[in-house]
């Protein structure tokens, strides 16, 4: 009986992959899969009501709060001008040397997105950085690919994204142990990105300089240089003092407001706090609903684990080295919300592997996080990548050809890191 149920579950799994790759609504897909796997897996009705559709969502509340605080912090970085100042000051240091400018601005972008999150933050930074890069003669496809890969590098230590991934592996904590890997993985992606820019240096140097429109030459509202450290405060508080995410984010948010002079008056303080909170929650409302649906799906997968084990235990490698090599080779199928992208069809892959208990969670987490971040960095279906492509008026094919292979290399190296550190 378990074999038949397992086969039916796998059929729906591949159906979900097809649905996700074709661009179906992921939130709806998660909810439908939760229902299907509850029915096919013969989960008792009362058990399903409590353990699939109720408790998991309620239990995710604490994580949702961290995501909200993280989104608020990111919005404060943008609205106070901290992120803009870091970006433009970095470009000024480079002067008229386009290759150096591209490298420095990518490092600055990664630095900003270790804490900032969401398409709103990306747009706010992108409309500042991209036109300036174009004006330095950097070809649009190279500038856009470098920008999105730099954002992806920052996501390795971004607590908002980490908390989303933690849904599959609740035992993995955002602490110094993980951050050693996260910082190393981010560094690997940045180094590969720098190599990409150096490889394309001739195209960058010979590129045609574009004239900035007047609307793109807006005056920079200066903020104190001390405020430039604000983006890494949550990470420092976690590593040095083992603070939990919410107080770390709250401290960084308040310092960001204080150091930029936004708390000088009571009225002004209330206005900026209310405005940033409202926008921050709006930025992630859809994301939270998708994650709540994902908790239901993940809970159903955990209940159905025994049905998968009978079929997949002989197929899935039991060696950490072999599965890491396999994932490194198969990384491209994370694109277009495929079966290695946990924010697409890969959510089912993660749920199944987590439920099978073949590998420890501390290893599975980075193993599957890496291809997902590769997709975040280079996949056109990622919201901010699509915005960057449309804003820059480049072809999707050209965007993929420019950056994907480099990001795949970074992902493969990071899979090796994951084995060394957690395997």
Tab-separated table of C-alpha atoms in Angstrom:
chain	number	residue	atom	x	y	z
A	1	UNK	CA	0.000	0.000	0.000
A	2	UNK	CA	2.829	2.383	0.895
A	3	UNK	CA	4.354	1.763	-2.530
A	4	UNK	CA	1.129	2.752	-4.333
A	5	UNK	CA	0.699	5.852	-2.182
A	6	UNK	CA	4.346	6.768	-2.765
A	7	UNK	CA	3.932	6.495	-6.545
A	8	UNK	CA	0.816	8.694	-6.462
A	9	UNK	CA	2.631	11.255	-4.332
A	10	UNK	CA	5.548	11.305	-6.780
A	11	UNK	CA	3.141	11.815	-9.696
A	12	UNK	CA	1.702	14.894	-7.971
A	13	UNK	CA	5.254	16.016	-7.154
A	14	UNK	CA	6.215	16.024	-10.831
A	15	UNK	CA	2.896	17.672	-11.637
A	16	UNK	CA	3.778	20.436	-9.195
A	17	UNK	CA	7.196	20.853	-10.818
A	18	UNK	CA	5.493	21.302	-14.201
A	19	UNK	CA	3.022	23.771	-12.686
A	20	UNK	CA	5.782	25.828	-11.035
A	21	UNK	CA	8.053	25.884	-14.091
A	22	UNK	CA	5.120	27.037	-16.238
A	23	UNK	CA	4.694	30.034	-13.953
A	24	UNK	CA	1.700	28.932	-11.895
A	25	UNK	CA	0.810	30.824	-8.721
A	26	UNK	CA	3.125	29.271	-6.128
A	27	UNK	CA	0.974	30.113	-3.103
A	28	UNK	CA	-2.054	28.403	-4.642
A	29	UNK	CA	0.164	25.497	-5.695
A	30	UNK	CA	1.401	24.949	-2.136
A	31	UNK	CA	-2.145	24.956	-0.775
A	32	UNK	CA	-3.396	22.505	-3.402
A	33	UNK	CA	-0.406	20.224	-2.803
A	34	UNK	CA	-1.084	20.267	0.944
A	35	UNK	CA	-4.639	19.108	0.267
A	36	UNK	CA	-3.587	16.481	-2.294
A	37	UNK	CA	-0.848	15.018	-0.100
A	38	UNK	CA	-3.229	14.941	2.845
A	39	UNK	CA	-5.796	12.973	0.829
A	40	UNK	CA	-3.362	10.695	-1.030
A	41	UNK	CA	-1.318	10.063	2.110
A	42	UNK	CA	-4.489	8.973	3.957
A	43	UNK	CA	-3.851	11.428	6.775
A	44	UNK	CA	-6.855	11.228	9.151
A	45	UNK	CA	-9.203	14.206	8.869
A	46	UNK	CA	-8.854	15.464	12.439
A	47	UNK	CA	-5.084	14.999	12.330
A	48	UNK	CA	-4.900	17.006	9.106
A	49	UNK	CA	-7.015	19.845	10.507
A	50	UNK	CA	-4.731	20.193	13.535
A	51	UNK	CA	-1.275	19.056	12.383
A	52	UNK	CA	-1.308	20.173	8.730
A	53	UNK	CA	-3.572	23.205	8.416
A	54	UNK	CA	-3.443	24.731	11.898
A	55	UNK	CA	-0.439	24.146	14.167
A	56	UNK	CA	2.270	24.591	11.493
A	57	UNK	CA	0.901	27.995	10.487
A	58	UNK	CA	0.491	29.101	14.103
A	59	UNK	CA	3.989	27.847	14.891
A	60	UNK	CA	5.407	29.888	12.020
A	61	UNK	CA	4.194	33.091	13.651
A	62	UNK	CA	7.494	33.705	15.451
A	63	UNK	CA	9.411	33.423	12.184
A	64	UNK	CA	6.918	35.685	10.408
A	65	UNK	CA	7.578	38.364	13.025
A	66	UNK	CA	11.325	38.184	12.320
A	67	UNK	CA	10.611	38.571	8.599
A	68	UNK	CA	8.485	41.657	9.336
A	69	UNK	CA	11.214	43.233	11.482
A	70	UNK	CA	13.798	42.392	8.816
A	71	UNK	CA	11.679	44.005	6.125
A	72	UNK	CA	11.258	47.107	8.296
A	73	UNK	CA	15.021	47.337	8.790
A	74	UNK	CA	15.581	47.064	5.041
A	75	UNK	CA	13.039	49.800	4.389
A	76	UNK	CA	14.743	52.068	6.958
A	77	UNK	CA	18.113	51.533	5.223
A	78	UNK	CA	16.563	52.751	1.982
A	79	UNK	CA	14.332	55.570	3.238
A	80	UNK	CA	16.960	57.147	5.513
A	81	UNK	CA	19.420	57.354	2.621
A	82	UNK	CA	21.985	55.004	4.178
A	83	UNK	CA	21.887	52.531	1.288
A	84	UNK	CA	21.993	55.304	-1.327
A	85	UNK	CA	24.963	56.983	0.354
A	86	UNK	CA	26.925	53.732	0.584
A	87	UNK	CA	26.308	53.098	-3.127
A	88	UNK	CA	27.170	56.573	-4.403
A	89	UNK	CA	30.169	57.100	-2.131
A	90	UNK	CA	31.544	53.785	-3.373
A	91	UNK	CA	31.178	54.938	-6.977
A	92	UNK	CA	32.958	58.208	-6.196
A	93	UNK	CA	35.950	56.309	-4.814
A	94	UNK	CA	36.337	54.522	-8.151
A	95	UNK	CA	36.337	57.763	-10.136
A	96	UNK	CA	36.213	57.210	-13.905
A	97	UNK	CA	37.612	53.682	-13.824
A	98	UNK	CA	34.609	51.580	-14.890
A	99	UNK	CA	36.002	48.157	-13.955
A	100	UNK	CA	37.002	49.312	-10.470
A	101	UNK	CA	33.653	51.102	-10.148
A	102	UNK	CA	31.759	47.946	-11.067
A	103	UNK	CA	33.738	45.849	-8.574
A	104	UNK	CA	33.323	48.328	-5.724
A	105	UNK	CA	29.631	48.897	-6.336
A	106	UNK	CA	29.041	45.129	-6.373
A	107	UNK	CA	30.803	44.771	-3.023
A	108	UNK	CA	28.717	47.660	-1.652
A	109	UNK	CA	25.514	46.092	-3.014
A	110	UNK	CA	26.317	42.782	-1.344
A	111	UNK	CA	27.006	44.659	1.883
A	112	UNK	CA	23.628	46.434	1.716
A	113	UNK	CA	21.674	43.260	0.973
A	114	UNK	CA	23.120	41.331	3.870
A	115	UNK	CA	20.255	43.096	5.659
A	116	UNK	CA	17.987	44.824	3.110
A	117	UNK	CA	15.367	42.625	1.459
A	118	UNK	CA	12.578	42.731	-1.099
A	119	UNK	CA	11.874	44.040	-4.562
A	120	UNK	CA	11.108	47.513	-3.173
A	121	UNK	CA	14.601	47.813	-1.720
A	122	UNK	CA	16.170	46.490	-4.930
A	123	UNK	CA	14.285	49.018	-7.050
A	124	UNK	CA	15.215	51.869	-4.711
A	125	UNK	CA	18.920	50.975	-5.026
A	126	UNK	CA	18.767	49.893	-8.673
A	127	UNK	CA	17.382	53.183	-9.987
A	128	UNK	CA	20.398	54.884	-8.403
A	129	UNK	CA	23.191	52.458	-9.256
A	130	UNK	CA	22.306	51.096	-12.703
A	131	UNK	CA	22.100	54.429	-14.591
A	132	UNK	CA	25.466	55.475	-13.139
A	133	UNK	CA	27.055	52.178	-14.205
A	134	UNK	CA	25.619	52.658	-17.703
A	135	UNK	CA	27.046	56.202	-17.769
A	136	UNK	CA	30.515	54.775	-17.059
A	137	UNK	CA	30.269	52.690	-20.238
A	138	UNK	CA	29.558	49.344	-18.588
A	139	UNK	CA	27.409	47.301	-21.017
A	140	UNK	CA	23.868	46.918	-19.723
A	141	UNK	CA	23.858	43.120	-19.650
A	142	UNK	CA	27.083	43.052	-17.601
A	143	UNK	CA	25.924	45.792	-15.223
A	144	UNK	CA	22.563	44.129	-14.573
A	145	UNK	CA	24.020	40.636	-14.115
A	146	UNK	CA	26.669	41.964	-11.743
A	147	UNK	CA	24.010	43.853	-9.771
A	148	UNK	CA	21.722	40.825	-9.317
A	149	UNK	CA	24.575	38.425	-8.513
A	150	UNK	CA	25.829	40.890	-5.888
A	151	UNK	CA	22.353	40.967	-4.332
A	152	UNK	CA	22.315	37.165	-4.286
A	153	UNK	CA	25.669	37.043	-2.505
A	154	UNK	CA	24.272	39.159	0.318
A	155	UNK	CA	21.358	36.763	0.706
A	156	UNK	CA	23.641	34.088	2.181
A	157	UNK	CA	23.630	36.023	5.456
A	158	UNK	CA	20.326	37.873	5.068
A	159	UNK	CA	18.200	36.941	8.066
A	160	UNK	CA	14.886	37.492	6.262
A	161	UNK	CA	15.729	34.922	3.591
A	162	UNK	CA	17.312	32.602	6.163
A	163	UNK	CA	14.069	32.529	8.146
A	164	UNK	CA	12.154	31.478	5.036
A	165	UNK	CA	14.532	28.575	4.453
A	166	UNK	CA	14.360	27.659	8.136
A	167	UNK	CA	10.772	26.534	7.562
A	168	UNK	CA	12.116	23.237	6.173
A	169	UNK	CA	14.844	22.834	8.792
A	170	UNK	CA	13.656	24.421	12.078
A	171	UNK	CA	16.597	23.010	14.032
A	172	UNK	CA	19.110	25.091	12.043
A	173	UNK	CA	19.759	28.369	13.837
A	174	UNK	CA	20.955	31.747	12.595
A	175	UNK	CA	24.061	31.779	14.749
A	176	UNK	CA	27.834	32.015	14.542
A	177	UNK	CA	28.023	28.400	13.356
A	178	UNK	CA	25.859	29.091	10.301
A	179	UNK	CA	27.282	32.562	9.695
A	180	UNK	CA	30.778	31.110	9.238
A	181	UNK	CA	29.392	29.305	6.212
A	182	UNK	CA	27.136	32.164	5.104
A	183	UNK	CA	29.932	34.732	5.104
A	184	UNK	CA	32.314	32.325	3.344
A	185	UNK	CA	29.685	31.472	0.702
A	186	UNK	CA	28.921	35.156	0.133
A	187	UNK	CA	32.650	35.838	-0.259
A	188	UNK	CA	32.960	33.025	-2.819
A	189	UNK	CA	30.122	34.466	-4.904
A	190	UNK	CA	31.605	37.973	-4.732
A	191	UNK	CA	35.055	36.688	-5.749
A	192	UNK	CA	33.582	34.806	-8.719
A	193	UNK	CA	31.650	37.969	-9.614
A	194	UNK	CA	34.875	39.995	-9.559
A	195	UNK	CA	36.493	37.402	-11.848
A	196	UNK	CA	33.488	37.769	-14.184
A	197	UNK	CA	33.964	41.537	-14.299
A	198	UNK	CA	37.716	41.198	-14.931
A	199	UNK	CA	37.003	38.639	-17.670
A	200	UNK	CA	34.723	41.213	-19.317
A	201	UNK	CA	37.041	44.157	-18.596
A	202	UNK	CA	37.778	44.826	-22.271
A	203	UNK	CA	34.059	45.111	-23.047
A	204	UNK	CA	33.604	47.348	-20.009
A	205	UNK	CA	36.498	49.678	-20.907
A	206	UNK	CA	35.406	49.917	-24.557
A	207	UNK	CA	31.720	50.283	-23.679
A	208	UNK	CA	29.758	53.284	-24.904
A	209	UNK	CA	29.109	55.765	-22.108
A	210	UNK	CA	25.457	56.702	-21.745
A	211	UNK	CA	24.353	60.199	-20.787
A	212	UNK	CA	22.474	60.382	-17.499
A	213	UNK	CA	19.041	61.947	-17.722
A	214	UNK	CA	18.416	64.869	-15.410
A	215	UNK	CA	15.861	62.846	-13.463
A	216	UNK	CA	18.595	60.323	-12.720
A	217	UNK	CA	21.009	62.961	-11.382
A	218	UNK	CA	19.177	63.681	-8.170
A	219	UNK	CA	21.101	65.307	-5.368
A	220	UNK	CA	22.493	63.006	-2.695
A	221	UNK	CA	21.144	63.676	0.786
A	222	UNK	CA	24.198	63.153	2.942
A	223	UNK	CA	24.143	61.001	6.077
A	224	UNK	CA	26.910	60.640	8.705
A	225	UNK	CA	29.642	58.179	7.713
A	226	UNK	CA	29.155	56.325	11.010
A	227	UNK	CA	25.735	55.210	9.730
A	228	UNK	CA	27.451	53.088	7.052
A	229	UNK	CA	28.023	50.343	9.637
A	230	UNK	CA	24.281	49.975	10.291
A	231	UNK	CA	23.662	47.193	7.680
A	232	UNK	CA	25.976	44.755	9.479
A	233	UNK	CA	24.844	45.497	13.036
A	234	UNK	CA	22.369	42.548	13.145
A	235	UNK	CA	25.125	40.172	12.022
A	236	UNK	CA	27.634	41.573	14.527
A	237	UNK	CA	25.154	41.326	17.415
A	238	UNK	CA	24.483	37.692	16.498
A	239	UNK	CA	28.158	36.720	16.216
A	240	UNK	CA	29.612	38.748	19.092
A	241	UNK	CA	26.826	38.728	21.659
A	242	UNK	CA	24.603	35.839	20.482
A	243	UNK	CA	21.560	38.126	20.346
A	244	UNK	CA	18.307	36.822	18.923
A	245	UNK	CA	17.128	38.249	15.561
A	246	UNK	CA	14.406	40.636	16.754
A	247	UNK	CA	16.491	42.660	19.256
A	248	UNK	CA	19.380	42.712	16.751
A	249	UNK	CA	17.136	44.067	13.998
A	250	UNK	CA	15.356	46.481	16.327
A	251	UNK	CA	18.647	47.920	17.587
A	252	UNK	CA	19.954	48.330	14.035
A	253	UNK	CA	16.697	49.942	12.882
A	254	UNK	CA	16.641	52.466	15.725
A	255	UNK	CA	20.340	53.257	15.258
A	256	UNK	CA	19.729	53.799	11.547
A	257	UNK	CA	16.981	56.298	12.341
A	258	UNK	CA	18.987	57.963	15.113
A	259	UNK	CA	22.285	58.334	13.235
A	260	UNK	CA	20.555	59.867	10.197
A	261	UNK	CA	18.730	62.459	12.293
A	262	UNK	CA	15.250	61.020	11.803
A	263	UNK	CA	14.468	61.015	15.531
A	264	UNK	CA	15.116	64.697	16.247
A	265	UNK	CA	11.459	65.582	16.805
A	266	UNK	CA	8.557	63.552	18.178
A	267	UNK	CA	6.353	64.305	15.172
A	268	UNK	CA	9.088	63.555	12.667
A	269	UNK	CA	9.959	60.319	14.460
A	270	UNK	CA	6.365	59.099	14.331
A	271	UNK	CA	6.045	59.988	10.650
A	272	UNK	CA	9.165	58.089	9.536
A	273	UNK	CA	8.444	55.101	11.797
A	274	UNK	CA	4.820	54.810	10.649
A	275	UNK	CA	5.719	55.278	6.981
A	276	UNK	CA	8.527	52.712	6.982
A	277	UNK	CA	6.505	50.130	8.924
A	278	UNK	CA	3.526	50.500	6.597
A	279	UNK	CA	5.678	50.102	3.499
A	280	UNK	CA	7.708	47.244	5.014
A	281	UNK	CA	4.622	45.172	5.834
A	282	UNK	CA	3.142	45.929	2.415
A	283	UNK	CA	6.376	44.737	0.767
A	284	UNK	CA	6.104	41.260	2.308
A	285	UNK	CA	2.341	40.687	2.671
A	286	UNK	CA	2.182	38.360	-0.328
A	287	UNK	CA	5.379	36.608	0.735
A	288	UNK	CA	3.965	35.818	4.190
A	289	UNK	CA	0.790	34.299	2.758
A	290	UNK	CA	2.896	32.148	0.434
A	291	UNK	CA	5.020	30.981	3.370
A	292	UNK	CA	1.936	30.119	5.440
A	293	UNK	CA	0.708	27.926	2.572
A	294	UNK	CA	4.181	26.399	2.374
A	295	UNK	CA	4.065	25.418	6.070
A	296	UNK	CA	0.908	23.403	5.359
A	297	UNK	CA	2.540	21.665	2.416
A	298	UNK	CA	5.703	20.942	4.409
A	299	UNK	CA	3.655	19.494	7.282
A	300	UNK	CA	1.775	17.202	4.891
A	301	UNK	CA	5.101	16.045	3.412
A	302	UNK	CA	6.410	15.204	6.887
A	303	UNK	CA	3.317	13.081	7.554
A	304	UNK	CA	3.814	11.262	4.243
A	305	UNK	CA	7.532	10.608	4.761
A	306	UNK	CA	7.194	6.852	5.271
A	307	UNK	CA	5.473	6.527	1.892
A	308	UNK	CA	8.412	8.190	0.129
A	309	UNK	CA	11.096	6.328	2.029
A	310	UNK	CA	10.098	2.952	0.612
A	311	UNK	CA	10.595	4.241	-2.940
A	312	UNK	CA	13.386	6.796	-2.655
A	313	UNK	CA	15.697	5.307	-0.023
A	314	UNK	CA	17.450	3.204	-2.670
A	315	UNK	CA	17.598	6.099	-5.154
A	316	UNK	CA	18.803	9.019	-3.024
A	317	UNK	CA	22.584	8.843	-2.354
A	318	UNK	CA	23.468	8.304	1.307
A	319	UNK	CA	26.887	9.943	0.940
A	320	UNK	CA	27.141	13.673	1.632
A	321	UNK	CA	29.900	13.997	-0.964
A	322	UNK	CA	27.930	12.252	-3.716
A	323	UNK	CA	24.716	14.185	-3.123
A	324	UNK	CA	26.654	17.468	-2.994
A	325	UNK	CA	28.292	16.643	-6.339
A	326	UNK	CA	24.879	15.735	-7.763
A	327	UNK	CA	23.322	18.991	-6.556
A	328	UNK	CA	26.280	20.997	-7.893
A	329	UNK	CA	25.844	19.423	-11.338
A	330	UNK	CA	22.050	19.795	-11.281
A	331	UNK	CA	22.029	23.410	-10.051
A	332	UNK	CA	20.594	24.708	-13.368
A	333	UNK	CA	17.263	22.999	-12.645
A	334	UNK	CA	16.769	25.549	-9.879
A	335	UNK	CA	16.044	28.090	-12.622
A	336	UNK	CA	12.438	28.916	-13.516
A	337	UNK	CA	11.189	27.731	-10.108
A	338	UNK	CA	12.426	24.211	-10.836
A	339	UNK	CA	12.929	21.219	-8.500
A	340	UNK	CA	16.027	22.657	-6.787
A	341	UNK	CA	14.502	26.055	-6.038
A	342	UNK	CA	12.881	25.901	-2.596
A	343	UNK	CA	10.735	28.907	-3.540
A	344	UNK	CA	9.266	26.901	-6.373
A	345	UNK	CA	8.983	23.198	-7.137
A	346	UNK	CA	12.061	22.618	-4.989
A	347	UNK	CA	9.948	23.128	-1.882
A	348	UNK	CA	8.671	19.606	-2.445
A	349	UNK	CA	12.239	18.323	-2.869
A	350	UNK	CA	13.272	19.982	0.396
A	351	UNK	CA	10.217	18.704	2.244
A	352	UNK	CA	10.838	15.123	1.069
A	353	UNK	CA	14.572	15.122	1.890
A	354	UNK	CA	13.928	16.695	5.292
A	355	UNK	CA	11.269	14.107	6.096
A	356	UNK	CA	13.436	11.137	5.021
A	357	UNK	CA	16.087	11.879	7.714
A	358	UNK	CA	18.959	10.513	5.632
A	359	UNK	CA	21.116	13.601	6.175
A	360	UNK	CA	21.372	15.985	9.147
A	361	UNK	CA	19.431	19.239	8.829
A	362	UNK	CA	22.603	21.311	9.305
A	363	UNK	CA	23.927	19.780	6.040
A	364	UNK	CA	20.689	19.769	4.034
A	365	UNK	CA	20.095	23.447	4.785
A	366	UNK	CA	23.139	24.805	2.874
A	367	UNK	CA	22.972	21.967	0.341
A	368	UNK	CA	19.586	23.216	-0.910
A	369	UNK	CA	20.071	26.882	-0.030
A	370	UNK	CA	22.931	27.195	-2.520
A	371	UNK	CA	20.997	26.374	-5.735
A	372	UNK	CA	18.087	28.488	-4.487
A	373	UNK	CA	20.379	31.502	-4.034
A	374	UNK	CA	21.931	30.803	-7.426
A	375	UNK	CA	18.403	31.095	-8.853
A	376	UNK	CA	17.777	34.280	-6.866
A	377	UNK	CA	20.948	35.692	-8.430
A	378	UNK	CA	20.333	34.769	-12.069
A	379	UNK	CA	16.772	33.546	-12.694
A	380	UNK	CA	14.476	35.868	-14.693
A	381	UNK	CA	11.465	34.685	-12.653
A	382	UNK	CA	12.895	36.285	-9.500
A	383	UNK	CA	10.897	39.493	-9.054
A	384	UNK	CA	13.811	41.904	-8.701
A	385	UNK	CA	15.770	40.263	-11.515
A	386	UNK	CA	12.767	40.682	-13.806
A	387	UNK	CA	12.504	44.331	-12.765
A	388	UNK	CA	16.219	44.857	-13.498
A	389	UNK	CA	15.863	43.220	-16.919
A	390	UNK	CA	12.834	45.337	-17.833
A	391	UNK	CA	14.343	48.530	-16.424
A	392	UNK	CA	17.533	48.039	-18.427
A	393	UNK	CA	15.713	46.878	-21.564
A	394	UNK	CA	17.903	43.830	-22.141
A	395	UNK	CA	16.842	40.412	-23.421
A	396	UNK	CA	16.303	37.603	-20.915
A	397	UNK	CA	18.497	35.342	-23.052
A	398	UNK	CA	21.354	37.844	-22.867
A	399	UNK	CA	20.890	38.231	-19.117
A	400	UNK	CA	21.190	34.466	-18.622
A	401	UNK	CA	24.179	34.109	-20.966
A	402	UNK	CA	26.063	36.864	-19.147
A	403	UNK	CA	25.838	35.746	-15.542
A	404	UNK	CA	24.448	32.248	-15.164
A	405	UNK	CA	27.602	30.201	-15.862
A	406	UNK	CA	29.582	32.293	-13.372
A	407	UNK	CA	26.966	31.890	-10.689
A	408	UNK	CA	26.894	28.136	-11.343
A	409	UNK	CA	30.642	28.037	-10.684
A	410	UNK	CA	30.124	29.899	-7.404
A	411	UNK	CA	27.348	27.473	-6.433
A	412	UNK	CA	29.550	24.438	-7.159
A	413	UNK	CA	32.360	25.847	-5.001
A	414	UNK	CA	29.892	26.557	-2.208
A	415	UNK	CA	28.595	22.978	-2.344
A	416	UNK	CA	32.171	21.885	-1.627
A	417	UNK	CA	32.222	24.323	1.291
A	418	UNK	CA	28.974	22.851	2.613
A	419	UNK	CA	30.465	19.341	2.610
A	420	UNK	CA	33.652	20.506	4.323
A	421	UNK	CA	31.827	22.471	7.023
A	422	UNK	CA	28.720	20.329	7.617
A	423	UNK	CA	29.166	16.996	5.835
